[in-house]
Short mmCIF file of C-alpha atoms in Angstrom, two decimals:
data_model
loop_
_atom_site.label_atom_id
_atom_site.label_comp_id
_atom_site.label_asym_id
_atom_site.label_seq_id
_atom_site.Cartn_x
_atom_site.Cartn_y
_atom_site.Cartn_z
CA UNK A 1 6.61 -39.43 1.99
CA UNK A 2 4.19 -37.19 0.00
CA UNK A 3 1.68 -34.81 1.28
CA UNK A 4 -1.35 -37.33 1.25
CA UNK A 5 0.66 -39.37 3.88
CA UNK A 6 1.49 -36.47 5.73
CA UNK A 7 -2.42 -35.48 6.17
CA UNK A 8 -3.16 -39.13 7.06
CA UNK A 9 -0.65 -39.31 9.56
CA UNK A 10 -1.97 -35.88 11.01
CA UNK A 11 -5.58 -36.78 11.04
CA UNK A 12 -5.40 -40.41 11.88
CA UNK A 13 -6.66 -39.72 15.55
CA UNK A 14 -10.46 -40.33 16.04
CA UNK A 15 -10.96 -36.71 17.76
CA UNK A 16 -8.87 -33.50 17.87
CA UNK A 17 -8.17 -34.17 21.62
CA UNK A 18 -5.80 -37.20 20.55
CA UNK A 19 -3.75 -35.22 17.82
CA UNK A 20 -0.29 -35.30 19.17
CA UNK A 21 1.79 -32.16 19.09
CA UNK A 22 4.73 -33.97 17.49
CA UNK A 23 2.46 -35.02 14.61
CA UNK A 24 1.47 -31.56 13.79
CA UNK A 25 5.08 -30.25 13.70
CA UNK A 26 6.49 -33.07 11.73
CA UNK A 27 3.64 -32.91 9.36
CA UNK A 28 3.88 -29.31 8.55
CA UNK A 29 7.60 -29.37 8.35
CA UNK A 30 7.62 -32.29 5.99
CA UNK A 31 4.88 -30.62 3.86
CA UNK A 32 6.79 -27.37 3.69
CA UNK A 33 9.98 -29.39 2.40
CA UNK A 34 7.80 -31.07 -0.38
CA UNK A 35 6.20 -27.41 -1.43
CA UNK A 36 9.55 -25.87 -1.82
CA UNK A 37 10.52 -28.14 -4.58
CA UNK A 38 7.26 -27.92 -6.71
CA UNK A 39 6.66 -25.63 -9.60
CA UNK A 40 5.83 -22.14 -8.52
CA UNK A 41 2.61 -22.27 -10.43
CA UNK A 42 0.73 -24.93 -12.18
CA UNK A 43 1.60 -26.16 -15.60
CA UNK A 44 -1.10 -25.75 -18.30
CA UNK A 45 -1.47 -29.37 -18.81
CA UNK A 46 -1.93 -29.87 -15.13
CA UNK A 47 -4.57 -27.20 -14.99
CA UNK A 48 -6.58 -28.58 -17.80
CA UNK A 49 -6.63 -31.95 -16.11
CA UNK A 50 -7.62 -30.89 -12.79
CA UNK A 51 -10.46 -28.61 -14.29
CA UNK A 52 -11.96 -31.75 -15.69
CA UNK A 53 -11.83 -33.43 -12.53
CA UNK A 54 -13.80 -30.90 -10.42
CA UNK A 55 -17.29 -32.09 -9.70
CA UNK A 56 -20.27 -31.03 -11.66
CA UNK A 57 -23.09 -32.25 -9.32
CA UNK A 58 -23.71 -33.14 -5.84
CA UNK A 59 -23.16 -36.85 -5.16
CA UNK A 60 -26.28 -38.53 -3.81
CA UNK A 61 -24.56 -40.46 -1.29
CA UNK A 62 -21.55 -38.66 -0.82
CA UNK A 63 -17.97 -40.00 -0.48
CA UNK A 64 -15.92 -41.28 2.04
CA UNK A 65 -13.40 -39.12 3.77
CA UNK A 66 -10.30 -41.08 2.26
CA UNK A 67 -11.64 -40.68 -1.28
CA UNK A 68 -12.38 -36.93 -0.75
CA UNK A 69 -8.84 -36.38 0.29
CA UNK A 70 -7.67 -38.33 -2.57
CA UNK A 71 -9.87 -36.64 -4.87
CA UNK A 72 -8.18 -33.35 -3.88
CA UNK A 73 -4.43 -34.20 -3.33
CA UNK A 74 -4.21 -36.49 -6.24
CA UNK A 75 -6.66 -34.90 -9.16
CA UNK A 76 -7.25 -31.11 -8.07
CA UNK A 77 -4.04 -30.11 -6.24
CA UNK A 78 -1.98 -30.38 -9.53
CA UNK A 79 -3.85 -27.45 -10.62
CA UNK A 80 -3.02 -25.33 -7.74
CA UNK A 81 -0.18 -22.94 -7.77
CA UNK A 82 1.65 -25.26 -5.18
CA UNK A 83 4.78 -23.51 -4.98
CA UNK A 84 3.13 -20.10 -4.07
CA UNK A 85 4.07 -20.61 -0.39
CA UNK A 86 7.64 -21.36 -1.43
CA UNK A 87 10.84 -19.08 -1.63
CA UNK A 88 10.71 -18.07 -5.29
CA UNK A 89 7.26 -16.73 -5.38
CA UNK A 90 7.67 -12.78 -5.63
CA UNK A 91 4.47 -11.72 -6.70
CA UNK A 92 1.66 -9.43 -4.83
CA UNK A 93 3.96 -8.84 -1.53
CA UNK A 94 2.64 -12.09 0.00
CA UNK A 95 4.67 -13.94 2.45
CA UNK A 96 4.32 -17.69 3.08
CA UNK A 97 3.30 -19.64 6.17
CA UNK A 98 5.50 -20.46 8.86
CA UNK A 99 5.58 -23.97 10.45
CA UNK A 100 4.46 -22.62 13.82
CA UNK A 101 1.79 -20.33 11.94
CA UNK A 102 0.53 -23.52 10.05
CA UNK A 103 0.47 -25.42 13.16
CA UNK A 104 -1.69 -22.79 14.64
CA UNK A 105 -3.86 -22.70 11.62
CA UNK A 106 -4.52 -26.46 11.86
CA UNK A 107 -5.46 -26.19 15.29
CA UNK A 108 -7.88 -23.21 14.73
CA UNK A 109 -9.62 -25.52 12.43
CA UNK A 110 -9.74 -28.29 14.64
CA UNK A 111 -11.18 -26.29 17.77
CA UNK A 112 -13.10 -24.20 15.65
CA UNK A 113 -13.70 -21.37 18.07
CA UNK A 114 -16.23 -18.54 17.46
CA UNK A 115 -14.81 -15.29 18.62
CA UNK A 116 -17.63 -12.92 18.18
CA UNK A 117 -18.54 -12.57 21.73
CA UNK A 118 -16.15 -12.03 24.74
CA UNK A 119 -17.18 -14.70 27.20
CA UNK A 120 -14.10 -14.91 29.38
CA UNK A 121 -15.67 -17.55 31.87
CA UNK A 122 -16.25 -19.87 28.71
CA UNK A 123 -13.10 -19.68 26.70
CA UNK A 124 -10.05 -17.86 26.50
CA UNK A 125 -10.39 -17.26 22.81
CA UNK A 126 -10.93 -13.48 22.78
CA UNK A 127 -8.50 -12.74 25.61
CA UNK A 128 -5.82 -14.52 23.51
CA UNK A 129 -6.64 -12.48 20.49
CA UNK A 130 -6.57 -9.26 22.60
CA UNK A 131 -3.23 -10.22 23.76
CA UNK A 132 -1.89 -11.17 20.41
CA UNK A 133 -2.76 -7.89 19.19
CA UNK A 134 -0.67 -6.14 22.10
CA UNK A 135 2.20 -8.68 21.30
CA UNK A 136 2.34 -7.10 17.92
CA UNK A 137 2.56 -3.84 19.28
CA UNK A 138 5.25 -4.90 21.74
CA UNK A 139 7.27 -6.16 18.68
CA UNK A 140 7.04 -2.90 16.80
CA UNK A 141 8.01 -1.21 20.25
CA UNK A 142 4.64 0.76 20.12
CA UNK A 143 3.28 1.42 23.78
CA UNK A 144 0.04 -0.56 24.00
CA UNK A 145 -1.92 2.47 25.37
CA UNK A 146 -1.19 3.97 22.23
CA UNK A 147 -3.90 2.01 20.29
CA UNK A 148 -6.76 1.39 22.59
CA UNK A 149 -9.08 0.04 19.51
CA UNK A 150 -7.91 -3.04 17.76
CA UNK A 151 -9.01 -5.76 15.52
CA UNK A 152 -8.25 -8.72 13.42
CA UNK A 153 -9.66 -8.76 9.93
CA UNK A 154 -10.00 -10.74 6.69
CA UNK A 155 -6.82 -9.06 5.34
CA UNK A 156 -5.35 -5.60 4.70
CA UNK A 157 -8.46 -4.56 2.57
CA UNK A 158 -10.89 -5.37 5.61
CA UNK A 159 -8.31 -3.44 7.80
CA UNK A 160 -8.31 -0.39 5.56
CA UNK A 161 -12.14 -0.47 5.47
CA UNK A 162 -12.09 0.02 9.19
CA UNK A 163 -9.62 2.61 9.10
CA UNK A 164 -11.66 4.79 6.60
CA UNK A 165 -14.71 4.16 8.48
CA UNK A 166 -13.26 5.71 11.43
CA UNK A 167 -11.77 8.33 9.33
CA UNK A 168 -15.03 9.07 7.57
CA UNK A 169 -17.11 9.79 10.96
CA UNK A 170 -14.11 11.78 12.42
CA UNK A 171 -13.82 13.83 9.48
CA UNK A 172 -17.57 14.63 9.07
CA UNK A 173 -17.60 15.54 12.72
CA UNK A 174 -14.88 17.79 12.27
CA UNK A 175 -16.45 19.54 9.08
CA UNK A 176 -19.92 20.15 10.49
CA UNK A 177 -18.74 21.09 14.04
CA UNK A 178 -20.52 18.19 15.85
CA UNK A 179 -18.57 15.85 17.87
CA UNK A 180 -21.39 13.47 18.41
CA UNK A 181 -22.47 13.07 14.88
CA UNK A 182 -22.47 9.53 13.66
CA UNK A 183 -22.44 8.86 10.03
CA UNK A 184 -23.08 5.22 10.82
CA UNK A 185 -26.39 6.24 12.28
CA UNK A 186 -27.47 8.84 10.44
CA UNK A 187 -25.97 8.84 7.17
CA UNK A 188 -24.01 11.25 5.13
CA UNK A 189 -25.10 14.99 6.11
CA UNK A 190 -26.10 17.02 3.07
CA UNK A 191 -23.29 19.34 1.61
CA UNK A 192 -20.50 17.51 2.73
CA UNK A 193 -17.84 15.96 0.41
CA UNK A 194 -15.01 13.74 2.06
CA UNK A 195 -11.69 13.44 0.27
CA UNK A 196 -9.07 10.87 0.98
CA UNK A 197 -5.81 12.38 0.10
CA UNK A 198 -2.90 9.92 -0.53
CA UNK A 199 0.57 9.15 -1.29
CA UNK A 200 0.65 6.31 -3.82
CA UNK A 201 -1.93 4.42 -2.36
CA UNK A 202 -2.56 0.82 -2.51
CA UNK A 203 -5.97 -0.31 -4.81
CA UNK A 204 -7.65 -1.71 -1.55
CA UNK A 205 -7.91 2.24 -0.46
CA UNK A 206 -10.36 2.93 -3.36
CA UNK A 207 -12.28 -0.21 -2.63
CA UNK A 208 -12.70 0.75 0.95
CA UNK A 209 -13.96 4.11 -0.22
CA UNK A 210 -16.31 2.76 -2.57
CA UNK A 211 -17.63 0.47 0.10
CA UNK A 212 -18.17 2.83 2.74
CA UNK A 213 -19.77 5.47 0.33
CA UNK A 214 -17.01 7.96 0.10
CA UNK A 215 -16.52 7.10 -3.70
CA UNK A 216 -13.49 6.08 -5.62
CA UNK A 217 -13.35 9.39 -7.32
CA UNK A 218 -12.83 11.03 -3.99
CA UNK A 219 -9.51 9.18 -3.30
CA UNK A 220 -6.82 11.55 -4.35
CA UNK A 221 -3.36 10.64 -5.14
CA UNK A 222 -1.47 13.86 -4.88
CA UNK A 223 0.99 14.50 -8.00
CA UNK A 224 3.93 15.86 -6.83
CA UNK A 225 6.19 18.42 -8.75
CA UNK A 226 9.76 17.70 -9.32
CA UNK A 227 11.62 17.57 -6.07
CA UNK A 228 8.56 18.46 -4.08
CA UNK A 229 7.78 16.77 -0.72
CA UNK A 230 4.46 15.10 -0.18
CA UNK A 231 3.81 16.92 3.01
CA UNK A 232 4.17 20.31 1.10
CA UNK A 233 1.74 19.09 -1.47
CA UNK A 234 -0.50 17.88 1.09
CA UNK A 235 -0.73 21.09 3.18
CA UNK A 236 -1.12 23.22 0.04
CA UNK A 237 -4.10 20.79 -0.86
CA UNK A 238 -5.62 20.88 2.57
CA UNK A 239 -5.58 24.82 2.49
CA UNK A 240 -7.28 24.97 -0.52
CA UNK A 241 -10.16 22.81 0.80
CA UNK A 242 -10.34 24.87 3.97
CA UNK A 243 -10.79 28.16 2.09
CA UNK A 244 -13.16 26.54 -0.69
CA UNK A 245 -16.84 27.57 -0.67
CA UNK A 246 -17.97 23.87 0.01
CA UNK A 247 -17.31 21.99 3.19
CA UNK A 248 -14.70 19.41 2.61
CA UNK A 249 -13.97 16.54 5.20
CA UNK A 250 -10.47 15.08 4.63
CA UNK A 251 -8.90 11.81 5.53
CA UNK A 252 -5.06 11.46 4.63
CA UNK A 253 -3.57 8.09 3.89
CA UNK A 254 0.12 6.96 3.24
CA UNK A 255 1.93 3.76 3.07
CA UNK A 256 4.40 2.69 5.31
CA UNK A 257 6.59 0.76 2.67
CA UNK A 258 5.18 1.94 -0.71
CA UNK A 259 3.71 -1.31 -2.42
CA UNK A 260 5.86 -0.83 -5.77
CA UNK A 261 9.11 0.61 -4.64
CA UNK A 262 9.43 -0.16 -0.87
CA UNK A 263 9.73 3.75 -0.28
CA UNK A 264 8.74 5.53 2.86
CA UNK A 265 6.65 8.85 3.27
CA UNK A 266 7.86 11.32 5.64
CA UNK A 267 5.01 10.43 8.21
CA UNK A 268 6.12 12.77 11.24
CA UNK A 269 5.76 15.79 8.64
CA UNK A 270 2.34 14.44 7.60
CA UNK A 271 1.24 13.98 11.24
CA UNK A 272 1.89 17.54 12.13
CA UNK A 273 -0.12 18.90 9.05
CA UNK A 274 -3.13 16.51 9.85
CA UNK A 275 -2.92 17.95 13.30
CA UNK A 276 -2.92 21.66 11.92
CA UNK A 277 -5.88 20.85 9.75
CA UNK A 278 -7.84 18.28 11.69
CA UNK A 279 -7.43 15.43 9.33
CA UNK A 280 -7.50 11.72 10.10
CA UNK A 281 -4.49 10.00 9.41
CA UNK A 282 -4.66 6.34 8.18
CA UNK A 283 -1.39 4.63 7.80
CA UNK A 284 -1.25 1.46 5.50
CA UNK A 285 1.82 -0.56 6.95
CA UNK A 286 0.58 -3.95 5.33
CA UNK A 287 3.84 -4.90 4.54
CA UNK A 288 6.56 -2.50 5.72
CA UNK A 289 5.77 -2.44 9.45
CA UNK A 290 8.57 -5.00 10.39
CA UNK A 291 11.24 -2.69 8.93
CA UNK A 292 10.96 -0.98 12.45
CA UNK A 293 13.08 -3.96 13.75
CA UNK A 294 16.23 -3.03 11.72
CA UNK A 295 18.73 -0.56 12.75
CA UNK A 296 19.20 0.64 9.28
CA UNK A 297 15.76 1.96 9.48
CA UNK A 298 15.82 3.21 13.08
CA UNK A 299 14.83 6.76 11.73
CA UNK A 300 11.51 5.35 10.91
CA UNK A 301 10.99 3.92 14.29
CA UNK A 302 7.86 5.28 16.04
CA UNK A 303 6.33 6.83 12.67
CA UNK A 304 3.78 4.25 12.63
CA UNK A 305 2.72 5.24 16.00
CA UNK A 306 1.84 8.54 14.69
CA UNK A 307 -1.17 7.13 12.98
CA UNK A 308 -4.81 7.64 13.97
CA UNK A 309 -5.58 4.26 12.62
CA UNK A 310 -3.19 1.62 11.28
CA UNK A 311 -3.26 -1.24 8.91
CA UNK A 312 -0.90 -4.48 9.06
CA UNK A 313 -1.19 -7.55 7.10
CA UNK A 314 0.34 -10.60 8.86
CA UNK A 315 0.28 -12.60 5.67
CA UNK A 316 3.13 -10.51 4.13
CA UNK A 317 6.12 -10.07 6.51
CA UNK A 318 4.84 -11.77 9.52
CA UNK A 319 4.40 -14.93 7.34
CA UNK A 320 0.97 -16.17 8.94
CA UNK A 321 -1.59 -17.80 6.60
CA UNK A 322 -4.18 -15.70 4.72
CA UNK A 323 -7.24 -13.93 6.48
CA UNK A 324 -4.67 -12.25 8.78
CA UNK A 325 -5.35 -8.64 8.59
CA UNK A 326 -4.44 -6.43 11.78
CA UNK A 327 -6.25 -3.15 12.56
CA UNK A 328 -5.47 -0.51 15.44
CA UNK A 329 -7.07 3.00 15.98
CA UNK A 330 -6.33 5.46 18.86
CA UNK A 331 -10.10 6.05 19.34
CA UNK A 332 -11.74 2.52 20.47
CA UNK A 333 -14.98 4.55 21.45
CA UNK A 334 -15.37 5.73 17.62
CA UNK A 335 -14.75 2.22 16.36
CA UNK A 336 -17.11 0.55 18.57
CA UNK A 337 -19.86 3.33 18.00
CA UNK A 338 -19.59 2.51 14.32
CA UNK A 339 -19.64 -1.28 14.65
CA UNK A 340 -21.67 -2.02 17.68
CA UNK A 341 -24.49 0.32 17.23
CA UNK A 342 -26.88 1.38 20.05
CA UNK A 343 -28.83 -1.92 20.03
CA UNK A 344 -27.42 -5.54 20.66
CA UNK A 345 -29.37 -8.59 20.22
CA UNK A 346 -30.06 -10.41 23.25
CA UNK A 347 -28.21 -13.53 21.86
CA UNK A 348 -25.21 -11.72 21.12
CA UNK A 349 -24.85 -9.95 24.60
CA UNK A 350 -22.04 -10.86 26.74
CA UNK A 351 -23.82 -12.20 29.88
CA UNK A 352 -22.28 -11.16 33.33
CA UNK A 353 -20.69 -14.16 34.95
CA UNK A 354 -18.97 -14.23 38.51
CA UNK A 355 -15.20 -14.32 38.31
CA UNK A 356 -12.83 -16.61 40.11
CA UNK A 357 -10.73 -14.67 42.69
CA UNK A 358 -7.48 -14.82 40.80
CA UNK A 359 -9.12 -13.77 37.78
CA UNK A 360 -6.95 -11.29 35.65
CA UNK A 361 -8.30 -7.74 35.71
CA UNK A 362 -7.32 -7.03 32.07
CA UNK A 363 -9.45 -9.78 30.69
CA UNK A 364 -12.55 -7.70 31.61
CA UNK A 365 -11.10 -4.79 29.29
CA UNK A 366 -11.52 -7.05 26.12
CA UNK A 367 -14.15 -5.68 23.63
CA UNK A 368 -16.40 -8.35 21.96
CA UNK A 369 -14.86 -8.85 18.44
CA UNK A 370 -18.15 -8.32 16.93
CA UNK A 371 -18.19 -4.87 18.04
CA UNK A 372 -14.63 -3.87 16.61
CA UNK A 373 -14.63 -5.84 13.24
CA UNK A 374 -16.64 -6.35 10.27
CA UNK A 375 -17.99 -9.61 10.77
CA UNK A 376 -20.48 -10.72 13.36
CA UNK A 377 -18.46 -14.07 13.61
CA UNK A 378 -15.28 -14.90 11.94
CA UNK A 379 -12.51 -17.66 12.27
CA UNK A 380 -10.16 -17.79 15.41
CA UNK A 381 -7.35 -16.06 13.24
CA UNK A 382 -5.43 -14.93 16.07
CA UNK A 383 -4.04 -18.39 17.04
CA UNK A 384 -1.84 -18.66 14.07
CA UNK A 385 -0.56 -15.27 14.48
CA UNK A 386 0.09 -15.98 18.16
CA UNK A 387 1.93 -19.09 17.44
CA UNK A 388 4.27 -17.18 14.87
CA UNK A 389 5.00 -14.57 17.33
CA UNK A 390 5.93 -16.66 20.26
CA UNK A 391 7.82 -19.06 17.85
CA UNK A 392 9.90 -16.23 16.15
CA UNK A 393 10.31 -13.63 18.65
CA UNK A 394 11.96 -10.26 17.97
CA UNK A 395 15.34 -11.95 16.85
CA UNK A 396 13.59 -14.44 14.35
CA UNK A 397 11.62 -11.66 12.64
CA UNK A 398 14.74 -9.50 12.66
CA UNK A 399 16.51 -12.18 10.67
CA UNK A 400 13.83 -12.88 8.45
CA UNK A 401 13.72 -9.36 7.49
CA UNK A 402 17.30 -9.09 7.23
CA UNK A 403 17.20 -12.07 4.98
CA UNK A 404 14.73 -10.73 2.61
CA UNK A 405 16.12 -7.40 2.29
CA UNK A 406 19.55 -8.69 1.52
CA UNK A 407 18.11 -11.18 -0.90
CA UNK A 408 16.44 -8.29 -2.94
CA UNK A 409 19.86 -6.24 -2.63
CA UNK A 410 21.77 -8.93 -3.85
CA UNK A 411 19.67 -9.42 -6.88
CA UNK A 412 19.48 -5.66 -7.55
CA UNK A 413 23.17 -5.55 -7.10
CA UNK A 414 23.62 -8.16 -9.88
CA UNK A 415 21.64 -5.69 -11.89
CA UNK A 416 23.31 -2.70 -11.19
CA UNK A 417 26.77 -3.82 -11.54
CA UNK A 418 27.17 -7.73 -12.17
CA UNK A 419 26.27 -9.72 -15.22
CA UNK A 420 22.67 -8.69 -15.06
CA UNK A 421 23.64 -4.88 -15.87
CA UNK A 422 23.83 -5.63 -19.66
CA UNK A 423 20.19 -6.66 -19.79
CA UNK A 424 18.19 -4.91 -16.67
CA UNK A 425 18.07 -1.74 -15.35
CA UNK A 426 16.77 -1.18 -11.52
CA UNK A 427 14.16 1.64 -11.27
CA UNK A 428 14.04 2.01 -7.37
CA UNK A 429 17.51 2.69 -6.17
CA UNK A 430 18.43 4.85 -3.15
CA UNK A 431 21.61 5.61 -1.22
CA UNK A 432 22.10 3.09 1.57
CA UNK A 433 23.42 3.57 4.86
CA UNK A 434 26.97 2.82 3.55
CA UNK A 435 26.46 5.47 0.58
CA UNK A 436 26.05 2.59 -2.07
CA UNK A 437 23.15 2.52 -4.23
CA UNK A 438 20.56 -0.13 -3.21
CA UNK A 439 16.87 -0.82 -3.07
CA UNK A 440 14.50 0.12 -0.30
CA UNK A 441 13.29 -2.65 1.91
CA UNK A 442 12.68 -5.85 -0.04
CA UNK A 443 11.22 -4.72 -3.44
CA UNK A 444 13.24 -4.70 -6.56
CA UNK A 445 11.47 -2.66 -9.27
CA UNK A 446 13.42 -3.17 -12.92
CA UNK A 447 12.55 -3.52 -16.53
CA UNK A 448 14.61 -4.68 -19.49
CA UNK A 449 17.08 -2.20 -20.91
CA UNK A 450 16.27 -0.91 -24.51
CA UNK A 451 19.45 -1.96 -25.98
CA UNK A 452 20.76 -4.20 -29.17
CA UNK A 453 22.06 -6.50 -26.22
CA UNK A 454 18.61 -8.04 -25.54
CA UNK A 455 16.10 -9.88 -27.57
CA UNK A 456 13.87 -7.25 -29.61
CA UNK A 457 10.73 -8.54 -27.69
CA UNK A 458 11.82 -7.10 -24.73
CA UNK A 459 12.80 -3.68 -26.21
CA UNK A 460 10.50 -0.66 -25.60
CA UNK A 461 11.55 0.59 -28.97
CA UNK A 462 10.13 -2.58 -30.49
CA UNK A 463 6.55 -1.59 -29.48
CA UNK A 464 6.25 2.10 -30.74
CA UNK A 465 2.67 2.33 -29.69
CA UNK A 466 2.72 0.39 -26.32
CA UNK A 467 6.23 0.28 -25.19
CA UNK A 468 4.94 -1.14 -21.70
CA UNK A 469 4.62 -4.28 -23.55
CA UNK A 470 8.42 -4.91 -23.37
CA UNK A 471 7.91 -5.48 -19.52
CA UNK A 472 4.62 -7.37 -19.65
CA UNK A 473 6.23 -9.84 -22.20
CA UNK A 474 9.26 -10.47 -19.89
CA UNK A 475 7.04 -11.01 -17.04
CA UNK A 476 5.19 -13.49 -19.09
CA UNK A 477 8.12 -15.26 -20.11
CA UNK A 478 9.64 -15.42 -16.46
CA UNK A 479 6.43 -16.91 -14.97
CA UNK A 480 6.08 -19.41 -17.86
CA UNK A 481 9.41 -20.94 -16.38
CA UNK A 482 7.56 -21.98 -13.27
CA UNK A 483 10.66 -21.64 -11.57
CA UNK A 484 9.97 -18.16 -10.11
CA UNK A 485 7.09 -15.74 -10.12
CA UNK A 486 7.05 -11.80 -10.70
CA UNK A 487 4.33 -9.29 -11.20
CA UNK A 488 3.90 -5.95 -12.90
CA UNK A 489 5.07 -2.76 -11.08
CA UNK A 490 3.53 0.73 -11.79
CA UNK A 491 6.11 2.71 -13.56
CA UNK A 492 5.98 4.83 -16.71
CA UNK A 493 6.43 2.50 -19.85
CA UNK A 494 6.08 -0.64 -17.72
CA UNK A 495 8.09 -2.37 -14.96
CA UNK A 496 8.53 -5.83 -13.19
CA UNK A 497 8.34 -6.06 -9.57
CA UNK A 498 10.10 -8.50 -7.27
CA UNK A 499 8.92 -8.53 -3.76
CA UNK A 500 10.76 -10.87 -1.35
CA UNK A 501 8.64 -11.69 1.69
CA UNK A 502 8.66 -15.21 2.20
CA UNK A 503 10.43 -16.86 5.38
CA UNK A 504 12.03 -19.72 3.43
CA UNK A 505 13.85 -17.29 0.43
CA UNK A 506 17.59 -17.97 1.16
CA UNK A 507 17.10 -19.86 4.29
CA UNK A 508 20.16 -22.30 4.85
CA UNK A 509 20.22 -22.72 1.13
CA UNK A 510 24.13 -21.69 0.46
CA UNK A 511 22.75 -19.02 -2.09
CA UNK A 512 20.61 -21.60 -4.28
CA UNK A 513 17.53 -19.28 -4.41
CA UNK A 514 19.56 -16.56 -5.72
CA UNK A 515 21.50 -18.48 -8.11
CA UNK A 516 18.18 -19.93 -9.61
CA UNK A 517 16.63 -16.64 -9.93
CA UNK A 518 19.92 -15.22 -11.70
CA UNK A 519 19.80 -18.28 -14.02
CA UNK A 520 16.38 -17.92 -15.07
CA UNK A 521 16.86 -14.04 -15.74
CA UNK A 522 20.06 -14.83 -17.70
CA UNK A 523 18.54 -17.68 -19.75
CA UNK A 524 15.67 -15.63 -20.76
CA UNK A 525 17.73 -12.78 -22.25
CA UNK A 526 20.12 -15.62 -23.79
CA UNK A 527 16.72 -17.06 -25.43
CA UNK A 528 17.74 -20.37 -23.50
CA UNK A 529 14.76 -21.90 -21.76
CA UNK A 530 16.73 -24.61 -20.01
CA UNK A 531 16.92 -24.28 -16.15
CA UNK A 532 19.17 -27.08 -15.43
#
């Protein structure tokens, strides 16, 4: 049974009211099984054919729905990276989509809620979004009262924009000594520079700084001396700004799970320094937040609650479909002062309606989402996340994280002391709880060894002027197999990064995913392209 049949089965009903729950569950489960066995990315010949099939003009009369569906699934889909949501796609630290989240996503499309204005007597959509964001805090064992400002966004980039927006106004107020000043209303005051001090930030921090007017060049990734702690370097830099002639406002941004290595910053120490200097602390926990669930990382538990603002991305470890950024801040009033403004158009105002006697009081504390996010209207993206949370629970997400981390560590162990040792070296090793060397979290950062045991094209010494080409060539050859997908890692002289975030990786497969990955990496070094 192919995807086309599954979709026809799902949408056979004449209206959304008649779509049976069993059809949605069965269809998403069957589709996931089909996708698991597809090439991770599209073969070149399929891309070429699909490109030729893309419509070049608007049809005069339009096509029947069945013909449109056939056109997409039979002519265009061959050109998609159809296995990207499967178990061996390890690029860009992206997860997949849990069946429960897929069901929620389908229902989101069917019911097409607009969650811009809180209208609790018309729809529960905004109340459900509010509660969903509270459930995420519950999952992370963060008291709900910690972050009074909360929102969903189109992704981690959108959430980082929100974090830097709040940090911007806070930092300016501190620098000029005016607790009421609003950059959103009045623009940047003269003579003030904002610096965003970071520890190995994600590129989206620079994009956020560019969008809100801070400027990319004012994002400063602090370079540590050998054996120096980030917190010491940060304090030295903040002290330098404090005593400099000009006024410098500061935002500090750290990652909870660094994107290249899976490493963690000492956030409690950073929090103390930020308090001493009045700096805003934004934490980008886009993919590392669920580490809080694991006993091994219990020493990190509660650290993300140290943030003034916090970014999560549910499309990573939460395995919810795209457009699922999560944002929190301690200062709800600051967030709404920036995004709501002083005047609200009449048609966007939430009219007061009589409440039934048993109406829950908490519903009236919910802010209209257009006052807490970048868009004035957007999709009901809370529903897929809500479905995933109540389907998985704490135990389900703990098992998912353990499975992803164990997969990464088993692969790293193969490179460290198994057959893979002769060809590869792991670059992000740390000492585990048992005293053995392992990788942090779910990321394996590695590169080919520079020895005679491997093909010349993968040796750094083969490229005298550009040694990083050894790793980039390896990446191209790995991805060309279509059996797995990796991406570059940031490391001197080049590196390869495997980020394991998909819920299906290693799930009930008797080790087949790990065997397949090892086989590809072995065959490439033996110059044997066969994967069977």
